[in-house]
PDB file of C-alpha atoms in Angstrom:
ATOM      1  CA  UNK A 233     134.856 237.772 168.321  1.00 47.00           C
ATOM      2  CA  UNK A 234     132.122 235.878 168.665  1.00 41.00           C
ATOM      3  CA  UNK A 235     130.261 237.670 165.831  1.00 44.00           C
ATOM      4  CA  UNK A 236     133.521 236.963 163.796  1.00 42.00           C
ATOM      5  CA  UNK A 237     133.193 233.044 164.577  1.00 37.00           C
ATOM      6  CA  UNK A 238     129.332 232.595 163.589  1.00 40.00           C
ATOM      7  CA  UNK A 239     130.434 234.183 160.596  1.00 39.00           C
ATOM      8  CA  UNK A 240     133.136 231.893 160.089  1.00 35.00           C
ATOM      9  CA  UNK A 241     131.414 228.851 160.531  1.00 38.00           C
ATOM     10  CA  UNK A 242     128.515 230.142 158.206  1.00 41.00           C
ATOM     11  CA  UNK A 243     130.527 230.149 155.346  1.00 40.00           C
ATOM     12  CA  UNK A 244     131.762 227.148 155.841  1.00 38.00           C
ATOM     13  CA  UNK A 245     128.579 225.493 155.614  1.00 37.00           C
ATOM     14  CA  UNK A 246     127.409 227.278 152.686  1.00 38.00           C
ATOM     15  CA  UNK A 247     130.544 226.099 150.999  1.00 42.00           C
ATOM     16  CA  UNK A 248     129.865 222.812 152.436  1.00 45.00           C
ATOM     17  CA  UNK A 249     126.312 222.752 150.825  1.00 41.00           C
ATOM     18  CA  UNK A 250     127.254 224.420 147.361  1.00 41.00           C
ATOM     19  CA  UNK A 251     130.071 221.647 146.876  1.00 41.00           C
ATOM     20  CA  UNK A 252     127.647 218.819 147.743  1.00 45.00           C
ATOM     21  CA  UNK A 253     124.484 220.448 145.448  1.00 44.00           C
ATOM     22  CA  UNK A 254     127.936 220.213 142.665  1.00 46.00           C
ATOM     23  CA  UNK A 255     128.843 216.799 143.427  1.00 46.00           C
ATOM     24  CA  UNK A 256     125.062 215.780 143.571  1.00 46.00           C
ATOM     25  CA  UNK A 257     124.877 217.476 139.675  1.00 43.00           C
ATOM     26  CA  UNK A 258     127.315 215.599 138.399  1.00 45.00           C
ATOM     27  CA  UNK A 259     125.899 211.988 139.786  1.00 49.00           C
ATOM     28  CA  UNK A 260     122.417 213.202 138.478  1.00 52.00           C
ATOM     29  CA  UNK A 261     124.591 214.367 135.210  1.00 68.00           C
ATOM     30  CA  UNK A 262     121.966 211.939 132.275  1.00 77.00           C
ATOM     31  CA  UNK A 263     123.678 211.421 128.881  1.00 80.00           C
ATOM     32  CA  UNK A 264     120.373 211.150 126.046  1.00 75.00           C
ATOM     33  CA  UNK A 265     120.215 208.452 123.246  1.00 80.00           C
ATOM     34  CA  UNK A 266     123.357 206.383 124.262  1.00 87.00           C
ATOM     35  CA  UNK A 267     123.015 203.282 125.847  1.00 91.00           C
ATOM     36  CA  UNK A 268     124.987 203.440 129.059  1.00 94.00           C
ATOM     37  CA  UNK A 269     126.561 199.663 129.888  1.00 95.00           C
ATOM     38  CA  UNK A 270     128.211 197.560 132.600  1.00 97.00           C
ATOM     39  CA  UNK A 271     130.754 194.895 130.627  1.00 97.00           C
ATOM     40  CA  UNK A 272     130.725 191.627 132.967  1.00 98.00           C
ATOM     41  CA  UNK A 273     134.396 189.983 131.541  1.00 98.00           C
ATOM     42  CA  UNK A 274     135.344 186.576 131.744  1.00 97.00           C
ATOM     43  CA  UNK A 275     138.181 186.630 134.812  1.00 97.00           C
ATOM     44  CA  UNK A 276     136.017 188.297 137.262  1.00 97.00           C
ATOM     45  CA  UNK A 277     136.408 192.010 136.292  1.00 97.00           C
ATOM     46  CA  UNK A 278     133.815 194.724 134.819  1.00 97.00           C
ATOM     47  CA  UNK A 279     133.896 198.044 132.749  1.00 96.00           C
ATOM     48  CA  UNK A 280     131.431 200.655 132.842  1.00 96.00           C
ATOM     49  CA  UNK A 281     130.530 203.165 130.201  1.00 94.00           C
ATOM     50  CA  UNK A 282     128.762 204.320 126.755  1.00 94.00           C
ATOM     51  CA  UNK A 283     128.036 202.032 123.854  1.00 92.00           C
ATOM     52  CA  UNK A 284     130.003 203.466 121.170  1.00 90.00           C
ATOM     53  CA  UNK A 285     129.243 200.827 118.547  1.00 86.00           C
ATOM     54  CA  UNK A 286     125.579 200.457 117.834  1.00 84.00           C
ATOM     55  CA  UNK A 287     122.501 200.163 115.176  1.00 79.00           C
ATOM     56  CA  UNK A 288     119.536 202.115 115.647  1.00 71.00           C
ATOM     57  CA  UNK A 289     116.330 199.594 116.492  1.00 62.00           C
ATOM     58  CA  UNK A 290     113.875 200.383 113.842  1.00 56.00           C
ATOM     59  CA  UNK A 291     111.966 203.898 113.772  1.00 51.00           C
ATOM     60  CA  UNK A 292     112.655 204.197 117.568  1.00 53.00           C
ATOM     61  CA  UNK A 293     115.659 205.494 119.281  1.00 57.00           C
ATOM     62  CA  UNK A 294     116.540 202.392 121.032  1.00 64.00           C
ATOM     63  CA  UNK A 295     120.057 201.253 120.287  1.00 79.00           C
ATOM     64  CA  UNK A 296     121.728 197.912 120.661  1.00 82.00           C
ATOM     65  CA  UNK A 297     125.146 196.524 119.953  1.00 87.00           C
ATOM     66  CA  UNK A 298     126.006 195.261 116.378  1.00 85.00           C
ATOM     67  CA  UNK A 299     126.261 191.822 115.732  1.00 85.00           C
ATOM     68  CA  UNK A 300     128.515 192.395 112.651  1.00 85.00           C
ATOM     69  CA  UNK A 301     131.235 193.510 115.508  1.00 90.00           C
ATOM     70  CA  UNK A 302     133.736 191.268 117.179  1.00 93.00           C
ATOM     71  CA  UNK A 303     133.819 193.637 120.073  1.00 95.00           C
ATOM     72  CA  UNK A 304     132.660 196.240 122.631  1.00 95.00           C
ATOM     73  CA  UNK A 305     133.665 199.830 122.645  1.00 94.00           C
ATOM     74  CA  UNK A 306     132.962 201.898 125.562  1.00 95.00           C
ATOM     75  CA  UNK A 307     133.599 205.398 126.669  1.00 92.00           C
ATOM     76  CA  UNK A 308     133.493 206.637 130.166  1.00 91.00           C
ATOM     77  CA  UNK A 309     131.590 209.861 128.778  1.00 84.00           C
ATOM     78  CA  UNK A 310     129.617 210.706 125.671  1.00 72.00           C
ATOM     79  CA  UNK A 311     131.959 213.318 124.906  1.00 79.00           C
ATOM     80  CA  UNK A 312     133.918 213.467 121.099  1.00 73.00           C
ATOM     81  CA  UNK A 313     137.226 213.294 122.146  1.00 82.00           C
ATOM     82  CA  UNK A 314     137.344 211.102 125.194  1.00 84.00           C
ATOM     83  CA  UNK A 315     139.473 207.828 125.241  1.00 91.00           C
ATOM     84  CA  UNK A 316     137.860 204.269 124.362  1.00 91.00           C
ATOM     85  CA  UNK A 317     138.112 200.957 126.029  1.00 95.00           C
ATOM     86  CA  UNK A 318     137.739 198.058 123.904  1.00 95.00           C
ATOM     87  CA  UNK A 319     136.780 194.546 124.641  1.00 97.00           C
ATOM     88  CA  UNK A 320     136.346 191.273 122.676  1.00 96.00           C
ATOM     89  CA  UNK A 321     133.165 189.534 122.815  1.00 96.00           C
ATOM     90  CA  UNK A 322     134.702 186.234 123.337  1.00 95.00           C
ATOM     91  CA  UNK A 323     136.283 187.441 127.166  1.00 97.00           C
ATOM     92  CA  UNK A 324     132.888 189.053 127.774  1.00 97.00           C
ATOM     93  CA  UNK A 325     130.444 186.674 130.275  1.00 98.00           C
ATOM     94  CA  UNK A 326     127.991 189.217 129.763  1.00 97.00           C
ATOM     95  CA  UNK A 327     126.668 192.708 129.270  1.00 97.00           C
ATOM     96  CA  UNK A 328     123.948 195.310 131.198  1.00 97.00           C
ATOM     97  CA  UNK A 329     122.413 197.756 129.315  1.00 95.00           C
ATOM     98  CA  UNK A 330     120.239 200.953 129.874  1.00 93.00           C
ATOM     99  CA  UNK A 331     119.711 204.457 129.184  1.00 91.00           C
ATOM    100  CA  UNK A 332     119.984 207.301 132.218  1.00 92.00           C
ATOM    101  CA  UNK A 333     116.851 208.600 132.237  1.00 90.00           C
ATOM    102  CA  UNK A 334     115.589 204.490 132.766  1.00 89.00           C
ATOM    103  CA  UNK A 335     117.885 202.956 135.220  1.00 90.00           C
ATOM    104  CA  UNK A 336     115.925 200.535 136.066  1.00 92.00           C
ATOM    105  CA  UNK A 337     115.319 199.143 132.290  1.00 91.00           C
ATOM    106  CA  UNK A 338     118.464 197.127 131.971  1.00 93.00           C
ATOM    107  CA  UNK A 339     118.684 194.782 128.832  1.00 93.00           C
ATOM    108  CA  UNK A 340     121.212 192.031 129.248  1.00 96.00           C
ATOM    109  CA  UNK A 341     123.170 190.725 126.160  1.00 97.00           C
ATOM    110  CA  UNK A 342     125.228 187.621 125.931  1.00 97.00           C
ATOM    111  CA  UNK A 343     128.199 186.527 123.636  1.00 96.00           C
ATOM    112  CA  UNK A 344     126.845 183.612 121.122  1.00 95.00           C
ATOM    113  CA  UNK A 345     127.581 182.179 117.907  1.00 94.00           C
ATOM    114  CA  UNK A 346     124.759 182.767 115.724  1.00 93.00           C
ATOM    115  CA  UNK A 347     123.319 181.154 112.610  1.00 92.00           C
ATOM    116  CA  UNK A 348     121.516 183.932 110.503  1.00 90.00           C
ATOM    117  CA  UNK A 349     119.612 182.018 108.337  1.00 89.00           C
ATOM    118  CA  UNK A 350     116.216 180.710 108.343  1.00 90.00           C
ATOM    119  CA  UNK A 351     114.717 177.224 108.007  1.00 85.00           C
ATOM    120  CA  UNK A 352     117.046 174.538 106.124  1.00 78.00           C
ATOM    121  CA  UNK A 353     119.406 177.150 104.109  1.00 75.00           C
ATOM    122  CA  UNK A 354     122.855 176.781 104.451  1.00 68.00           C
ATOM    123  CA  UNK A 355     124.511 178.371 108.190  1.00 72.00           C
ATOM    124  CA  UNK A 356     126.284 181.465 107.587  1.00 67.00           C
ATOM    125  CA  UNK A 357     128.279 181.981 110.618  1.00 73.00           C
ATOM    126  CA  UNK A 358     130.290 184.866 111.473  1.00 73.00           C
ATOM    127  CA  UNK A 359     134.386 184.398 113.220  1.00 82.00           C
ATOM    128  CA  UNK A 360     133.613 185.642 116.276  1.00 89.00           C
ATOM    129  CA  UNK A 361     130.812 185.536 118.731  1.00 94.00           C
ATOM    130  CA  UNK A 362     128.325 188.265 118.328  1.00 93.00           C
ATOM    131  CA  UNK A 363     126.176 190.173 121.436  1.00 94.00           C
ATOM    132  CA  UNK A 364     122.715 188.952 121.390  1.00 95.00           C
ATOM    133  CA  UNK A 365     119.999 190.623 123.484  1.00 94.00           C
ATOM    134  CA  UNK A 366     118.096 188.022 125.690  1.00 96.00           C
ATOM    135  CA  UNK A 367     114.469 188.265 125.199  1.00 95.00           C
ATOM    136  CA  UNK A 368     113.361 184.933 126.577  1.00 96.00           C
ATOM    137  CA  UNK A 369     114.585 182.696 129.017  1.00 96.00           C
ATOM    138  CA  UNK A 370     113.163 179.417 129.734  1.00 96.00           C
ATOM    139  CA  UNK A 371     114.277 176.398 131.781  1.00 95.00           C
ATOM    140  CA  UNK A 372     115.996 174.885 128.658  1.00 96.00           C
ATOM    141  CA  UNK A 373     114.822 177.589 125.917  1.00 97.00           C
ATOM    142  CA  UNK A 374     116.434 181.274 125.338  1.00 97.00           C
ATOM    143  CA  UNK A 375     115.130 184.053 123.338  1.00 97.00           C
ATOM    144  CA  UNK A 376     117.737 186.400 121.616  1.00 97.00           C
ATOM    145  CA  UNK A 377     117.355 189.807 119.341  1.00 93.00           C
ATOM    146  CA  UNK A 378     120.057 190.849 117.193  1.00 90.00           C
ATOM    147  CA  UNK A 379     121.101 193.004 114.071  1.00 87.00           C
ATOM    148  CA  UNK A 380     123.805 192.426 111.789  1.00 85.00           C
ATOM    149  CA  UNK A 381     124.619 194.553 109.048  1.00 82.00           C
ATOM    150  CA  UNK A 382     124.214 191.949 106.622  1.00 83.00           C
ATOM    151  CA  UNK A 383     120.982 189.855 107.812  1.00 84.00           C
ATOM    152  CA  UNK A 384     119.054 193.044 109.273  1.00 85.00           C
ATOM    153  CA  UNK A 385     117.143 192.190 112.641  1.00 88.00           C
ATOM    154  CA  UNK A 386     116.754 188.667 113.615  1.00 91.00           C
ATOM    155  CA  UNK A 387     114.463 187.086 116.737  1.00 95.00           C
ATOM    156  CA  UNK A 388     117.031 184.081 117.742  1.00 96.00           C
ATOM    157  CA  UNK A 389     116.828 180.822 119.806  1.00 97.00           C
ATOM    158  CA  UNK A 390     119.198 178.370 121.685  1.00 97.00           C
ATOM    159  CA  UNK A 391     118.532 175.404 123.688  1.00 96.00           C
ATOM    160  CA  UNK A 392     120.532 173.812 125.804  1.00 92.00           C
ATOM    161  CA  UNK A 393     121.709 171.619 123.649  1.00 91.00           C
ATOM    162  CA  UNK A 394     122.906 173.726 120.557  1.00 93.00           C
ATOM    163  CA  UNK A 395     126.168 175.000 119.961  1.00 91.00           C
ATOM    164  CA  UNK A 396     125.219 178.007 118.799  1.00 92.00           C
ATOM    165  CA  UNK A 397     121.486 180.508 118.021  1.00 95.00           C
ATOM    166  CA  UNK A 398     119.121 179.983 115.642  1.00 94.00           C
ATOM    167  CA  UNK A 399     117.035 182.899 113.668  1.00 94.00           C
ATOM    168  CA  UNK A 400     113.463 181.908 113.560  1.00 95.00           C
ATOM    169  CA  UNK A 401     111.770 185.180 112.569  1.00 94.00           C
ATOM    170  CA  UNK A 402     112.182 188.889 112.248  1.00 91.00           C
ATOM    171  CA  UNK A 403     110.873 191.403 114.872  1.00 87.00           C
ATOM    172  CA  UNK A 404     108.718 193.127 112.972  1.00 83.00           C
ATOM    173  CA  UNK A 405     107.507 190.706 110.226  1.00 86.00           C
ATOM    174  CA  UNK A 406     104.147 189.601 109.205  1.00 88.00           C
ATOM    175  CA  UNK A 407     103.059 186.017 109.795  1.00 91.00           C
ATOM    176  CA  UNK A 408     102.653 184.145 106.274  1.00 92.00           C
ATOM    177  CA  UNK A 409     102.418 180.729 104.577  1.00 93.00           C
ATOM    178  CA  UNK A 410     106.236 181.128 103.765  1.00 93.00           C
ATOM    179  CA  UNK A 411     107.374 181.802 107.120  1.00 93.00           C
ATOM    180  CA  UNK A 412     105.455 179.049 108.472  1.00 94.00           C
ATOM    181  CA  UNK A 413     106.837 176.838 106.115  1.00 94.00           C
ATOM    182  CA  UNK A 414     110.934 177.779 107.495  1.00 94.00           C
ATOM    183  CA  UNK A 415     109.506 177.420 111.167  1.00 95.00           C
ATOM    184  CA  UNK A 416     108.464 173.793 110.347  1.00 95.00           C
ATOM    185  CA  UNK A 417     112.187 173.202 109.070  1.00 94.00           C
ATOM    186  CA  UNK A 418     113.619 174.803 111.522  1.00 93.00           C
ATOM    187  CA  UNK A 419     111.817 172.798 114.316  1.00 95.00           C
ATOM    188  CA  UNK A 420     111.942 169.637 112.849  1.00 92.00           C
ATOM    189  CA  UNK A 421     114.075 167.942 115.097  1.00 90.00           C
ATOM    190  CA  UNK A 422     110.855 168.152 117.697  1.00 92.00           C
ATOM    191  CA  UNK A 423     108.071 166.114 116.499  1.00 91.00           C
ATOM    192  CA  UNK A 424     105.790 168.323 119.016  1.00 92.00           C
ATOM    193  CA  UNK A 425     106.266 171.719 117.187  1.00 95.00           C
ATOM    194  CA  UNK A 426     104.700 170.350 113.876  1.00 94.00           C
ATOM    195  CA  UNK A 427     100.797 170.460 115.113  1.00 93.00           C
ATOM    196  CA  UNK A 428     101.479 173.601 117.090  1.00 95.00           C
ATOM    197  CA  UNK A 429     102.857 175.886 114.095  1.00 96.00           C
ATOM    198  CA  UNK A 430     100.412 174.102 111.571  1.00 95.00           C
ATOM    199  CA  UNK A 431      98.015 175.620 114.082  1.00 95.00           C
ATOM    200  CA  UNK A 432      99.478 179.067 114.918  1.00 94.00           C
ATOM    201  CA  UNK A 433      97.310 181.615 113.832  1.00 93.00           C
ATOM    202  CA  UNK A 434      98.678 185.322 112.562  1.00 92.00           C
ATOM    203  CA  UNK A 435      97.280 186.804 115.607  1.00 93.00           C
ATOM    204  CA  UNK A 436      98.774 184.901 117.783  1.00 93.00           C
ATOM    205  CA  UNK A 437     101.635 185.662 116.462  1.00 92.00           C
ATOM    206  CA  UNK A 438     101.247 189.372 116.026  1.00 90.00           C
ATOM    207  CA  UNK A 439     100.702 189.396 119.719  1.00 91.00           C
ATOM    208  CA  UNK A 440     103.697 187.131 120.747  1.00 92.00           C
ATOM    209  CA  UNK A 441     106.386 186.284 118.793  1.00 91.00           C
ATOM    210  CA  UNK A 442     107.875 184.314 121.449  1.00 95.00           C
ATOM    211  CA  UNK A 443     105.302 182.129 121.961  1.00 95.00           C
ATOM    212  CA  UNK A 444     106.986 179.730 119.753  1.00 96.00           C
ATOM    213  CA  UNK A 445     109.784 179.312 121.959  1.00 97.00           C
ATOM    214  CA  UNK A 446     107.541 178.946 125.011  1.00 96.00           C
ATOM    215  CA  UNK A 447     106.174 176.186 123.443  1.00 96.00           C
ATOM    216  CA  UNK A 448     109.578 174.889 122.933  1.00 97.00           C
ATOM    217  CA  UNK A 449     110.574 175.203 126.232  1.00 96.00           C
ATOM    218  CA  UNK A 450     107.101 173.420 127.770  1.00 96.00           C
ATOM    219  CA  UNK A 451     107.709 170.454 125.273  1.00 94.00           C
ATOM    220  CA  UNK A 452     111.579 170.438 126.163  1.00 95.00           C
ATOM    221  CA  UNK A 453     110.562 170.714 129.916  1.00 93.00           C
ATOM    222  CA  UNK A 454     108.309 167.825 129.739  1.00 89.00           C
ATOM    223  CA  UNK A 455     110.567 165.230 128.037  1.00 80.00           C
ATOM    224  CA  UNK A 456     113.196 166.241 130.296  1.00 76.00           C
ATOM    225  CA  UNK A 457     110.972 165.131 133.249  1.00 71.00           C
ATOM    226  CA  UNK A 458     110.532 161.724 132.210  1.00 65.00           C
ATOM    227  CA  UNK A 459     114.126 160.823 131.539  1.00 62.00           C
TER     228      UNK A 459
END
């Protein structure tokens, strides 16, 4: 009887074991080369799943949501066949962004109007607020990326102040005489910037991209402490 009983209860705990080594598979369970996000909406709520509308970033295989979309498409699993959830990027607050095998690299993206163009040409502005990947953020400055089938990858900015982001360069572009010439434009509204991009040397700008905008922000930081 006895015997019988240790029996018993061994099997029981090797069931008990093999269910939680299962369960503990399927947590661990990593989806490869889609961008797994948390959708924060605007009354309080959230969605969880896999980016099913996105670019490909460059020659990498980073992915990020398409500006050229009016909303977000998730999927609770990368499979074919599996159901969609939809949401539109004006009742989203905000988005987190990752992959599985890098938990703890989470993008955020935010819902802004953006102008496209560079430097004085005329705004082309899409409907619909587009998902914008925050690159910078400053006490009054923030730093976007973007893609959009039509303008190809932009580097963005927004102060507090403007109703919608700016493109100031392109990721991956080389610093020339033209470009400086469309940064001056585009920051002439801040008498500070002109000496500091007259002076902005290619390698400077190789190295950060974003140091324009932190420039920004430390001029926009200092008048704001003398009002």
């Amino acid at each position: 009887m006895k015997k019988n009983l240790f029996i018993f209860i061994c099997c029981i705990l090797v069931c008990r074991v093999a269910i939680a080594q299962e369960q503990e598979g399927k947590k661990e369970k990593i989806v490869n080369n889609v961008p797994h996000a948390i959708v924060y909406l605007k009354d309080g709520t959230t969605a969880e799943g896999y980016l099913q509308n996105f670019v490909k970033f460059m020659y990498s295989i980073y992915r990020i949501p398409s500006a050229s979309d009016s909303e977000i498409v998730l999927k609770p699993d990368a499979k074919l066949f599996t159901k969609s959830s939809k949401f539109k990027n004006c009742d989203i607050d905000s988005m987190a962004m990752w992959y599985d095998k890098y938990p703890d690299m989470k993008t955020k993206w935010e819902p802004q109007f953006v102008d496209f163009t560079f430097g004085n040409n005329v705004s082309e502005l899409d409907t619909h607020p587009t998902m914008v990947g925050l690159e910078y953020q400053g006490k009054h400055v923030k730093g976007y990326i973007s893609y959009h089938m039509l303008y190809g990858f932009k580097l963005l900015y927004k102060t507090d102040e403007m109703p919608c982001a700016k493109a100031f360069v392109k990721p991956e572009e080389k610093f020339s005489e033209k470009r400086r010439k469309t940064l001056l434009e585009t920051f002439n509204m801040y008498p500070e910037m002109e000496a500091y991009i007259k002076g902005l040397t290619k390698k400077e700008f190789k190295e950060d991209r974003l140091c324009i905008l932190r420039k920004l922000d430390d001029i926009l930081s200092a008048s704001n402490a003398h009002k």
